[in-house]
Amino acid sequence: MVGLAGVLLFCLCLTAQAQPDFLPQARAYLVESDGRVLWEKDADRPLPPASLTKLMTALLVHERGGLDKVATVTPAAAAETGSRLDLKAGDRLRVRDLLAAALIQSANDACHALADWLAGDEARFVKLMNRRAGELDLKQTRYTNACGHDRPGHQASARDLARLAERAMQAPVIAQLVALPGHEIATADGARRFSLTNRNALIGRYEGATGIKSGFTARAGKCLIAAAQRDGRRVLLVMLNAGNRWWDASDTLDRAFAQLAPAS
């Protein structure tokens, strides 16, 4: 299937210069190719980012190193709500496998376990997240938790998230994990095994999709950062509070590739 092109053929009639109105249900979005913004709407508006938050957690873990070290799941991590693996306090997993669970299946318990492993507890980890956001010049980004829960003051803009995604995808381990349709991990002793399924429905279904992260909460709505590559061109899409993110993302990526000439 090539981006649902047969169903959405009408999209090719759009002129490249016009500001398209093809994401009417998205509160904010930004589409860029190779660093050039193609289209945007309220891209600097701070909004709840849901599990797109986990990209900052993943970036900090990557920058810390020690992916083959073993982390112990804390009671706080095991008590996480929402999307989770059902990890138990005392479970021991490689950091690399916890990272896979956080990025592929958006597991909050795995994400929290990473925060505890790196900083000692989530509160101290959040301070590191906000410090790194400042270093990356993410002007509208403020973190209050490691996983993306709806809490006062937890926010990011589409432009900030695009910048964060570009930085995260420079890390080979992150780029590899977010492109996997599924993955298998286990506790360090092999006693418990987990089958991960990518929550990003474009992976394995949209031609050229390479990542990167989806998210949803009651306040944030349906969120997505999607990346795809065709004919040497790469397109990155960020959508916050989108009505139908999979169809809209497929449509938007198709439109972007339609107006881009193949790379020479």
CSV table of C-alpha atoms in Angstrom, one decimal:
chain,number,residue,atom,x,y,z
A,1,MET,CA,0.0,0.0,0.0
A,2,VAL,CA,1.4,3.4,-1.0
A,3,GLY,CA,0.1,5.8,1.5
A,4,LEU,CA,-3.6,5.0,0.8
A,5,ALA,CA,-3.0,6.8,-2.5
A,6,GLY,CA,-5.8,5.1,-4.3
A,7,VAL,CA,-8.4,6.2,-1.7
A,8,LEU,CA,-6.9,9.7,-1.4
A,9,LEU,CA,-6.0,10.4,-5.1
A,10,PHE,CA,-7.8,13.8,-4.9
A,11,CYS,CA,-4.9,15.1,-2.8
A,12,LEU,CA,-2.6,15.4,-5.8
A,13,CYS,CA,-4.6,18.3,-7.1
A,14,LEU,CA,-3.4,20.6,-4.4
A,15,THR,CA,-1.0,23.3,-5.5
A,16,ALA,CA,2.4,23.2,-3.7
A,17,GLN,CA,2.3,27.0,-2.9
A,18,ALA,CA,-1.1,27.0,-1.1
A,19,GLN,CA,-1.5,26.6,2.6
A,20,PRO,CA,-3.5,23.4,2.5
A,21,ASP,CA,-6.6,22.8,4.7
A,22,PHE,CA,-6.2,19.0,4.9
A,23,LEU,CA,-5.7,18.7,8.6
A,24,PRO,CA,-8.8,20.5,9.9
A,25,GLN,CA,-9.1,18.4,13.1
A,26,ALA,CA,-5.4,18.8,14.1
A,27,ARG,CA,-4.9,21.5,16.7
A,28,ALA,CA,-1.4,22.1,15.5
A,29,TYR,CA,0.9,20.5,12.9
A,30,LEU,CA,4.2,21.0,11.1
A,31,VAL,CA,5.5,19.4,7.9
A,32,GLU,CA,9.1,19.7,6.9
A,33,SER,CA,11.5,18.1,4.4
A,34,ASP,CA,15.2,18.2,4.9
A,35,GLY,CA,14.9,21.0,7.4
A,36,ARG,CA,12.6,23.1,5.2
A,37,VAL,CA,9.1,23.8,6.5
A,38,LEU,CA,6.4,22.9,3.9
A,39,TRP,CA,3.3,23.6,5.9
A,40,GLU,CA,2.5,24.5,9.5
A,41,LYS,CA,-0.4,25.5,11.7
A,42,ASP,CA,0.0,26.9,15.2
A,43,ALA,CA,3.4,25.2,15.3
A,44,ASP,CA,4.6,27.3,18.2
A,45,ARG,CA,1.5,26.8,20.3
A,46,PRO,CA,2.3,24.8,23.6
A,47,LEU,CA,0.1,21.8,23.9
A,48,PRO,CA,0.1,18.5,25.8
A,49,PRO,CA,2.4,16.1,23.8
A,50,ALA,CA,1.3,12.8,25.4
A,51,SER,CA,3.8,9.9,24.8
A,52,LEU,CA,5.8,12.0,22.3
A,53,THR,CA,7.4,13.0,25.6
A,54,LYS,CA,9.2,9.6,25.6
A,55,LEU,CA,11.5,10.9,22.8
A,56,MET,CA,13.3,13.1,25.3
A,57,THR,CA,13.5,10.2,27.8
A,58,ALA,CA,15.0,8.1,25.1
A,59,LEU,CA,17.5,10.8,24.0
A,60,LEU,CA,18.7,11.3,27.6
A,61,VAL,CA,19.2,7.5,28.0
A,62,HIS,CA,21.1,7.3,24.7
A,63,GLU,CA,23.3,10.2,25.7
A,64,ARG,CA,24.0,8.6,29.1
A,65,GLY,CA,25.2,5.4,27.4
A,66,GLY,CA,25.3,2.0,29.1
A,67,LEU,CA,22.5,0.4,27.0
A,68,ASP,CA,23.7,-3.1,27.9
A,69,LYS,CA,23.7,-2.4,31.6
A,70,VAL,CA,20.9,-4.0,33.7
A,71,ALA,CA,18.2,-1.8,35.4
A,72,THR,CA,16.0,-2.9,38.2
A,73,VAL,CA,12.3,-1.9,38.0
A,74,THR,CA,11.3,0.2,41.0
A,75,PRO,CA,8.0,0.1,42.8
A,76,ALA,CA,7.2,3.5,41.4
A,77,ALA,CA,7.8,2.3,37.8
A,78,ALA,CA,5.8,-0.9,38.4
A,79,ALA,CA,2.9,1.2,39.6
A,80,GLU,CA,2.7,3.2,36.4
A,81,THR,CA,-0.7,3.5,34.7
A,82,GLY,CA,-1.8,3.6,31.1
A,83,SER,CA,0.1,1.8,28.4
A,84,ARG,CA,2.4,-0.7,30.1
A,85,LEU,CA,4.1,-4.1,30.0
A,86,ASP,CA,3.0,-5.2,33.5
A,87,LEU,CA,6.5,-5.1,34.8
A,88,LYS,CA,6.9,-6.1,38.4
A,89,ALA,CA,9.0,-4.3,41.1
A,90,GLY,CA,12.3,-6.1,41.2
A,91,ASP,CA,12.3,-7.2,37.5
A,92,ARG,CA,15.7,-6.7,35.9
A,93,LEU,CA,16.0,-5.8,32.3
A,94,ARG,CA,18.7,-4.5,30.0
A,95,VAL,CA,18.5,-0.7,29.5
A,96,ARG,CA,18.3,-1.4,25.7
A,97,ASP,CA,15.2,-3.6,26.2
A,98,LEU,CA,13.5,-1.0,28.4
A,99,LEU,CA,14.2,1.6,25.7
A,100,ALA,CA,12.6,-0.7,23.1
A,101,ALA,CA,9.5,-1.1,25.2
A,102,ALA,CA,9.2,2.7,25.8
A,103,LEU,CA,9.6,3.6,22.1
A,104,ILE,CA,7.9,0.7,20.3
A,105,GLN,CA,5.0,-0.1,22.6
A,106,SER,CA,5.0,3.2,24.6
A,107,ALA,CA,5.2,1.3,27.9
A,108,ASN,CA,5.0,3.7,30.8
A,109,ASP,CA,6.4,1.3,33.3
A,110,ALA,CA,9.5,0.8,31.1
A,111,CYS,CA,9.8,4.5,30.5
A,112,HIS,CA,9.6,5.2,34.3
A,113,ALA,CA,12.1,2.5,35.0
A,114,LEU,CA,14.6,4.2,32.6
A,115,ALA,CA,14.1,7.5,34.4
A,116,ASP,CA,14.7,5.9,37.8
A,117,TRP,CA,17.8,4.1,36.5
A,118,LEU,CA,19.4,7.2,35.0
A,119,ALA,CA,18.6,9.8,37.7
A,120,GLY,CA,17.5,7.9,40.8
A,121,ASP,CA,13.9,8.9,40.7
A,122,GLU,CA,11.5,10.6,38.2
A,123,ALA,CA,11.6,14.0,39.9
A,124,ARG,CA,15.3,14.3,39.3
A,125,PHE,CA,15.0,12.9,35.8
A,126,VAL,CA,12.4,15.6,34.9
A,127,LYS,CA,15.0,18.3,35.9
A,128,LEU,CA,17.4,16.7,33.4
A,129,MET,CA,14.7,16.7,30.7
A,130,ASN,CA,14.0,20.4,31.2
A,131,ARG,CA,17.7,21.2,31.2
A,132,ARG,CA,18.2,19.3,27.9
A,133,ALA,CA,15.1,21.0,26.4
A,134,GLY,CA,16.8,24.4,27.2
A,135,GLU,CA,20.0,23.2,25.6
A,136,LEU,CA,18.1,22.2,22.5
A,137,ASP,CA,16.3,25.6,22.4
A,138,LEU,CA,12.9,24.0,22.7
A,139,LYS,CA,11.2,27.2,23.6
A,140,GLN,CA,7.7,26.0,24.4
A,141,THR,CA,8.6,22.7,26.0
A,142,ARG,CA,8.2,22.0,29.7
A,143,TYR,CA,8.2,18.6,31.3
A,144,THR,CA,6.6,17.5,34.5
A,145,ASN,CA,6.9,13.7,34.0
A,146,ALA,CA,9.0,11.2,32.0
A,147,CYS,CA,6.2,9.4,30.1
A,148,GLY,CA,3.7,12.1,28.9
A,149,HIS,CA,0.9,11.9,31.4
A,150,ASP,CA,-1.6,14.8,31.5
A,151,ARG,CA,-0.4,17.1,34.2
A,152,PRO,CA,-0.4,20.9,34.6
A,153,GLY,CA,2.4,22.5,32.8
A,154,HIS,CA,3.4,19.5,30.7
A,155,GLN,CA,3.7,20.9,27.2
A,156,ALA,CA,5.5,21.1,23.9
A,157,SER,CA,5.0,22.7,20.5
A,158,ALA,CA,4.9,21.0,17.1
A,159,ARG,CA,8.1,23.0,16.2
A,160,ASP,CA,9.9,21.9,19.3
A,161,LEU,CA,8.8,18.3,18.8
A,162,ALA,CA,10.1,18.3,15.2
A,163,ARG,CA,13.5,19.6,16.5
A,164,LEU,CA,13.5,16.9,19.2
A,165,ALA,CA,12.6,14.2,16.7
A,166,GLU,CA,15.4,15.2,14.3
A,167,ARG,CA,17.9,15.1,17.2
A,168,ALA,CA,16.6,11.8,18.5
A,169,MET,CA,16.8,10.2,15.0
A,170,GLN,CA,20.5,10.9,14.8
A,171,ALA,CA,20.9,8.3,17.5
A,172,PRO,CA,21.3,4.9,15.7
A,173,VAL,CA,19.6,2.9,18.4
A,174,ILE,CA,16.6,5.2,18.5
A,175,ALA,CA,16.2,5.3,14.7
A,176,GLN,CA,16.5,1.5,14.6
A,177,LEU,CA,13.9,0.9,17.3
A,178,VAL,CA,11.2,3.3,16.1
A,179,ALA,CA,11.3,1.7,12.6
A,180,LEU,CA,10.5,-1.8,13.9
A,181,PRO,CA,7.0,-3.2,13.5
A,182,GLY,CA,7.6,-5.4,16.5
A,183,HIS,CA,10.3,-6.7,18.8
A,184,GLU,CA,10.9,-9.4,21.5
A,185,ILE,CA,12.5,-8.6,24.8
A,186,ALA,CA,13.0,-10.5,28.1
A,187,THR,CA,14.1,-10.0,31.7
A,188,ALA,CA,17.8,-10.4,32.3
A,189,ASP,CA,17.3,-13.9,33.6
A,190,GLY,CA,15.0,-14.9,30.7
A,191,ALA,CA,12.2,-15.8,33.1
A,192,ARG,CA,9.7,-13.3,31.6
A,193,ARG,CA,9.4,-12.5,27.9
A,194,PHE,CA,7.5,-9.7,26.2
A,195,SER,CA,6.3,-9.3,22.7
A,196,LEU,CA,6.3,-5.6,21.6
A,197,THR,CA,4.0,-4.2,18.9
A,198,ASN,CA,4.7,-0.7,17.4
A,199,ARG,CA,1.9,1.7,18.3
A,200,ASN,CA,2.8,3.7,15.2
A,201,ALA,CA,0.4,2.2,12.7
A,202,LEU,CA,2.3,3.6,9.7
A,203,ILE,CA,5.3,1.3,10.3
A,204,GLY,CA,5.1,-1.6,7.9
A,205,ARG,CA,2.0,-0.1,6.2
A,206,TYR,CA,3.0,3.2,4.7
A,207,GLU,CA,5.7,3.1,2.0
A,208,GLY,CA,8.9,4.5,3.2
A,209,ALA,CA,7.9,5.0,6.9
A,210,THR,CA,10.9,5.1,9.2
A,211,GLY,CA,9.4,6.2,12.5
A,212,ILE,CA,8.9,7.8,14.9
A,213,LYS,CA,6.3,8.0,17.8
A,214,SER,CA,2.6,8.1,18.5
A,215,GLY,CA,0.8,9.2,21.6
A,216,PHE,CA,-2.6,9.7,23.2
A,217,THR,CA,-4.1,11.1,26.4
A,218,ALA,CA,-7.5,12.6,27.2
A,219,ARG,CA,-6.1,16.1,27.1
A,220,ALA,CA,-3.6,15.7,24.4
A,221,GLY,CA,-5.8,13.8,22.0
A,222,LYS,CA,-4.2,11.8,19.2
A,223,CYS,CA,-0.6,12.8,18.6
A,224,LEU,CA,2.0,11.7,16.1
A,225,ILE,CA,5.4,12.3,14.8
A,226,ALA,CA,5.9,10.5,11.5
A,227,ALA,CA,8.9,10.2,9.3
A,228,ALA,CA,9.2,8.7,5.9
A,229,GLN,CA,11.7,8.6,3.1
A,230,ARG,CA,11.3,8.1,-0.7
A,231,ASP,CA,13.6,8.8,-3.7
A,232,GLY,CA,16.2,10.3,-1.4
A,233,ARG,CA,13.8,12.8,0.2
A,234,ARG,CA,12.8,12.7,3.8
A,235,VAL,CA,9.6,14.2,5.2
A,236,LEU,CA,8.8,14.7,8.9
A,237,LEU,CA,5.3,15.4,10.2
A,238,VAL,CA,4.2,16.4,13.6
A,239,MET,CA,0.5,16.4,14.5
A,240,LEU,CA,-1.0,17.4,17.9
A,241,ASN,CA,-4.6,16.7,18.9
A,242,ALA,CA,-5.5,15.2,15.5
A,243,GLY,CA,-8.9,13.8,14.7
A,244,ASN,CA,-7.9,10.9,12.4
A,245,ARG,CA,-4.1,10.8,12.6
A,246,TRP,CA,-3.4,7.7,10.4
A,247,TRP,CA,-5.4,8.8,7.4
A,248,ASP,CA,-4.4,12.4,7.9
A,249,ALA,CA,-0.7,11.5,8.2
A,250,SER,CA,-0.8,9.2,5.1
A,251,ASP,CA,-2.5,12.0,3.1
A,252,THR,CA,-0.1,14.7,4.3
A,253,LEU,CA,3.0,12.6,3.6
A,254,ASP,CA,1.6,11.8,0.1
A,255,ARG,CA,1.1,15.5,-0.6
A,256,ALA,CA,4.6,16.3,0.6
A,257,PHE,CA,6.3,13.7,-1.5
A,258,ALA,CA,4.1,14.7,-4.5
A,259,GLN,CA,5.5,18.2,-4.5
A,260,LEU,CA,9.2,17.2,-3.9
A,261,ALA,CA,11.5,16.4,-6.8
A,262,PRO,CA,13.6,13.2,-6.3
A,263,ALA,CA,17.0,14.0,-4.8
A,264,SER,CA,19.7,14.1,-7.5
